[in-house]
Tab-separated table of N, CA and C in Angstrom:
chain	number	residue	atom	x	y	z
A	1	SER	N	1.458	-1.239	0.420
A	1	SER	CA	-0.119	0.118	-0.028
A	1	SER	C	0.834	1.350	0.273
A	2	ILE	N	0.239	3.002	-0.362
A	2	ILE	CA	1.530	3.418	-1.188
A	2	ILE	C	1.853	4.404	0.757
A	3	MET	N	-0.209	3.953	0.875
A	3	MET	CA	-0.144	5.108	2.826
A	3	MET	C	1.340	4.547	3.311
A	4	GLY	N	0.652	2.538	3.694
A	4	GLY	CA	1.984	2.418	4.540
A	4	GLY	C	3.022	2.021	4.339
A	5	THR	N	4.268	2.762	2.880
A	5	THR	CA	5.211	2.978	2.729
A	5	THR	C	4.733	5.110	2.607
A	6	ILE	N	4.934	4.825	2.882
A	6	ILE	CA	4.463	7.170	3.309
A	6	ILE	C	4.897	7.022	4.149
A	7	ALA	N	3.748	6.426	5.739
A	7	ALA	CA	3.986	6.049	7.167
A	7	ALA	C	5.627	5.722	6.960
A	8	THR	N	6.129	4.685	6.572
A	8	THR	CA	7.535	4.311	6.947
A	8	THR	C	8.458	5.488	6.284
A	9	ILE	N	8.479	6.038	5.471
A	9	ILE	CA	9.445	6.812	5.709
A	9	ILE	C	9.197	7.798	5.715
A	10	TRP	N	8.106	7.883	5.954
A	10	TRP	CA	7.730	9.713	7.045
A	10	TRP	C	8.462	9.790	9.102
A	11	GLN	N	7.850	8.335	9.423
A	11	GLN	CA	8.123	8.405	10.522
A	11	GLN	C	9.721	6.995	10.969
A	12	GLY	N	10.366	6.750	9.721
A	12	GLY	CA	11.765	6.190	9.783
A	12	GLY	C	10.755	4.924	10.047
A	13	ASN	N	9.985	4.346	11.045
A	13	ASN	CA	9.325	2.872	11.466
A	13	ASN	C	8.958	1.785	9.907
A	14	VAL	N	9.622	1.099	10.425
A	14	VAL	CA	8.381	0.082	9.157
A	14	VAL	C	7.104	-0.477	10.089
A	15	MET	N	6.673	-0.303	11.289
A	15	MET	CA	5.817	-1.200	11.514
A	15	MET	C	5.010	-0.566	11.812
A	16	ILE	N	5.512	1.529	11.877
A	16	ILE	CA	4.670	1.888	11.476
A	16	ILE	C	3.065	1.605	10.268
A	17	GLY	N	4.277	1.938	8.847
A	17	GLY	CA	4.096	1.397	7.869
A	17	GLY	C	3.173	0.194	7.404
A	18	LEU	N	3.608	-0.995	8.572
A	18	LEU	CA	3.335	-2.202	8.303
A	18	LEU	C	2.240	-2.510	8.935
A	19	THR	N	1.522	-1.735	10.031
A	19	THR	CA	0.432	-1.538	10.653
A	19	THR	C	-1.014	-0.671	9.786
A	20	ILE	N	-0.294	-0.123	9.510
A	20	ILE	CA	-1.123	0.848	7.747
A	20	ILE	C	-1.844	-0.197	6.876
A	21	PHE	N	-0.787	-0.928	6.261
A	21	PHE	CA	-0.733	-1.550	5.337
A	21	PHE	C	-1.676	-2.590	5.949
A	22	MET	N	-0.830	-3.618	6.492
A	22	MET	CA	-2.687	-4.583	7.121
A	22	MET	C	-3.872	-3.544	7.790
A	23	ALA	N	-3.903	-3.491	8.124
A	23	ALA	CA	-5.457	-2.629	8.539
A	23	ALA	C	-5.894	-2.352	7.596
A	24	MET	N	-5.527	-1.597	6.375
A	24	MET	CA	-6.387	-1.121	4.876
A	24	MET	C	-6.234	-2.015	3.831
A	25	THR	N	-5.476	-3.661	4.445
A	25	THR	CA	-6.402	-4.534	3.205
A	25	THR	C	-7.367	-4.979	4.322
A	26	ILE	N	-7.293	-4.718	5.296
A	26	ILE	CA	-8.587	-5.812	6.038
A	26	ILE	C	-9.934	-5.146	6.225
A	27	SER	N	-8.952	-3.928	6.329
A	27	SER	CA	-10.933	-3.037	6.183
A	27	SER	C	-10.862	-2.714	4.064
A	28	ILE	N	-10.259	-2.990	3.654
A	28	ILE	CA	-10.307	-3.243	2.232
A	28	ILE	C	-11.471	-4.696	1.859
A	29	THR	N	-10.626	-5.263	1.940
A	29	THR	CA	-11.309	-6.656	1.780
A	29	THR	C	-12.374	-7.633	1.920
A	30	LEU	N	-12.880	-7.516	4.091
A	30	LEU	CA	-14.024	-6.848	4.376
A	30	LEU	C	-15.325	-6.082	3.499
A	31	ALA	N	-14.138	-5.135	3.208
A	31	ALA	CA	-15.990	-3.621	3.083
A	31	ALA	C	-16.747	-4.113	1.197
A	32	GLY	N	-15.427	-5.097	0.570
A	32	GLY	CA	-16.199	-6.030	-0.042
A	32	GLY	C	-15.826	-6.747	-0.270
A	33	PHE	N	-16.651	-8.188	1.049
A	33	PHE	CA	-16.870	-8.653	1.244
A	33	PHE	C	-18.538	-8.005	1.493
A	34	ILE	N	-18.815	-7.479	2.154
A	34	ILE	CA	-19.436	-6.337	2.873
A	34	ILE	C	-20.479	-6.147	2.525
A	35	ALA	N	-19.738	-4.999	1.377
A	35	ALA	CA	-20.769	-4.272	0.282
A	35	ALA	C	-21.721	-5.477	-0.412
A	36	THR	N	-21.241	-6.726	-0.944
A	36	THR	CA	-21.195	-8.277	-1.552
A	36	THR	C	-22.711	-8.628	-1.406
A	37	SER	N	-22.225	-9.308	0.185
A	37	SER	CA	-23.336	-9.949	0.784
A	37	SER	C	-24.918	-9.062	1.388
A	38	VAL	N	-24.123	-8.423	1.767
A	38	VAL	CA	-25.466	-7.496	2.876
A	38	VAL	C	-26.447	-7.623	1.790
A	39	PRO	N	-26.648	-6.527	0.665
A	39	PRO	CA	-27.000	-7.241	-0.273
A	39	PRO	C	-28.106	-8.171	-0.697
A	40	MET	N	-27.472	-8.693	-0.971
A	40	MET	CA	-28.113	-10.426	-1.525
A	40	MET	C	-28.309	-10.572	0.480
A	41	LEU	N	-28.878	-11.041	1.083
A	41	LEU	CA	-28.898	-10.916	2.340
A	41	LEU	C	-30.789	-10.488	1.895
A	42	LEU	N	-30.393	-8.565	2.618
A	42	LEU	CA	-31.393	-8.242	2.882
A	42	LEU	C	-32.264	-8.693	1.764
A	43	LYS	N	-31.538	-9.105	0.538
A	43	LYS	CA	-33.488	-9.698	-1.227
A	43	LYS	C	-33.550	-10.513	-0.723
A	44	LYS	N	-33.075	-11.167	0.179
A	44	LYS	CA	-33.842	-12.944	0.316
A	44	LYS	C	-34.057	-12.421	1.621
A	45	LEU	N	-34.120	-11.859	2.112
A	45	LEU	CA	-35.069	-11.853	3.551
A	45	LEU	C	-35.816	-10.669	2.944
A	46	LYS	N	-36.333	-10.414	1.700
A	46	LYS	CA	-37.438	-9.713	1.165
A	46	LYS	C	-37.180	-7.502	1.688
A	47	ILE	N	-36.120	-7.460	2.154
A	47	ILE	CA	-36.909	-5.807	2.121
A	47	ILE	C	-35.604	-5.404	1.135
A	48	ASP	N	-35.729	-4.360	0.941
A	48	ASP	CA	-35.653	-3.536	-0.635
A	48	ASP	C	-33.573	-2.766	-0.504
A	49	PRO	N	-33.186	-4.159	-1.799
A	49	PRO	CA	-31.954	-2.996	-0.954
A	49	PRO	C	-31.017	-1.929	-1.569
A	50	ALA	N	-32.231	-1.711	-1.803
A	50	ALA	CA	-31.093	0.113	-2.567
A	50	ALA	C	-32.165	1.178	-0.599
A	51	ILE	N	-32.493	0.695	-0.612
A	51	ILE	CA	-33.322	1.790	0.106
A	51	ILE	C	-31.952	1.274	1.763
A	52	ALA	N	-32.250	-0.394	2.463
A	52	ALA	CA	-31.196	-0.933	4.052
A	52	ALA	C	-29.810	-0.733	3.525
A	53	SER	N	-29.236	-1.518	2.099
A	53	SER	CA	-28.050	-1.130	2.137
A	53	SER	C	-26.847	-1.365	2.527
A	54	SER	N	-26.782	1.015	2.671
A	54	SER	CA	-25.991	1.831	2.151
A	54	SER	C	-25.901	1.805	3.929
A	55	VAL	N	-27.536	1.687	4.877
A	55	VAL	CA	-27.209	2.253	6.139
A	55	VAL	C	-25.415	1.539	7.372
A	56	PHE	N	-25.384	-0.238	6.716
A	56	PHE	CA	-25.417	-1.288	6.838
A	56	PHE	C	-23.912	-1.622	6.066
A	57	ILE	N	-23.520	-1.876	5.466
A	57	ILE	CA	-22.683	-1.322	4.513
A	57	ILE	C	-21.486	-0.553	5.645
A	58	THR	N	-21.504	0.597	5.703
A	58	THR	CA	-21.327	3.098	5.701
A	58	THR	C	-21.141	1.525	7.580
A	59	ALA	N	-21.447	1.440	8.017
A	59	ALA	CA	-21.599	1.624	10.223
A	59	ALA	C	-20.699	-0.218	9.720
A	60	SER	N	-20.814	-0.923	8.811
A	60	SER	CA	-20.119	-2.001	8.990
A	60	SER	C	-17.895	-2.446	8.776
A	61	THR	N	-18.423	-1.276	7.749
A	61	THR	CA	-16.657	-1.513	6.868
A	61	THR	C	-16.006	-0.470	8.079
A	62	ASP	N	-17.202	0.446	8.626
A	62	ASP	CA	-16.479	1.583	9.517
A	62	ASP	C	-15.595	1.190	10.896
A	63	ILE	N	-16.828	0.308	11.165
A	63	ILE	CA	-16.604	-0.427	12.636
A	63	ILE	C	-15.708	-1.508	12.464
A	64	ILE	N	-15.130	-2.339	11.733
A	64	ILE	CA	-14.055	-3.198	11.646
A	64	ILE	C	-12.889	-2.655	10.731
A	65	GLY	N	-12.748	-0.937	10.036
A	65	GLY	CA	-11.362	-1.187	9.651
A	65	GLY	C	-10.697	0.455	10.906
A	66	PHE	N	-12.128	0.791	12.177
A	66	PHE	CA	-11.425	1.358	12.860
A	66	PHE	C	-10.883	0.337	13.861
A	67	PHE	N	-11.948	-0.955	14.652
A	67	PHE	CA	-11.561	-2.404	15.302
A	67	PHE	C	-9.789	-2.527	14.417
A	68	SER	N	-10.175	-3.003	13.269
A	68	SER	CA	-9.145	-3.753	12.412
A	68	SER	C	-6.992	-2.689	13.193
A	69	PHE	N	-7.787	-1.902	12.791
A	69	PHE	CA	-6.316	-0.161	12.868
A	69	PHE	C	-6.390	-0.679	14.500
A	70	LEU	N	-6.974	-0.313	15.460
A	70	LEU	CA	-6.648	-0.579	16.746
A	70	LEU	C	-5.351	-1.591	16.841
A	71	GLY	N	-6.145	-2.669	16.167
A	71	GLY	CA	-6.524	-4.407	16.710
A	71	GLY	C	-4.876	-4.345	17.078
A	72	ILE	N	-4.827	-4.678	15.337
A	72	ILE	CA	-2.882	-4.342	14.658
A	72	ILE	C	-1.989	-3.335	15.530
A	73	ALA	N	-2.420	-2.484	15.630
A	73	ALA	CA	-1.875	-1.097	16.734
A	73	ALA	C	-1.287	-2.421	17.702
A	74	THR	N	-2.488	-1.965	17.983
A	74	THR	CA	-2.336	-3.016	19.991
A	74	THR	C	-1.188	-4.057	19.696
A	75	PHE	N	-1.246	-5.285	18.764
A	75	PHE	CA	-0.494	-6.056	19.390
A	75	PHE	C	1.492	-5.958	18.856
A	76	PHE	N	1.246	-4.071	17.347
A	76	PHE	CA	2.407	-4.187	16.878
A	76	PHE	C	3.192	-3.225	17.925
A	77	LEU	N	2.137	-2.237	18.822
A	77	LEU	CA	2.804	-2.219	20.161
A	77	LEU	C	4.095	-1.396	20.391
A	78	GLN	N	4.604	-2.640	21.316
A	78	GLN	CA	5.879	-2.891	21.959
A	78	GLN	C	7.005	-2.407	20.736
A	79	TYR	N	6.926	-3.096	19.019
A	79	TYR	CA	8.291	-2.347	18.137
A	79	TYR	C	7.352	-1.331	17.909
A	80	LEU	N	6.146	-0.186	18.026
A	80	LEU	CA	6.572	1.013	17.568
A	80	LEU	C	6.635	2.066	18.242
A	81	VAL	N	7.554	1.593	19.770
A	81	VAL	CA	7.502	3.039	20.652
A	81	VAL	C	8.852	2.604	20.838
């Protein structure tokens, strides 16, 4: 990821770049999975996906992105300091 490389160069610490790279990769991968599965699930539940899916997708991807970054940063905290 470009942002991970920029963070590594900017801060001079490979672990910061690795943390950002891993968090972004997890977030993007799971966002793609959620963005495809939620509308299909809502359609099976006879709920209009055009109306309801954007709320679920936005909330879930924000939560996953936030907690993936914090979880990875907590894991690498001993190497970041």
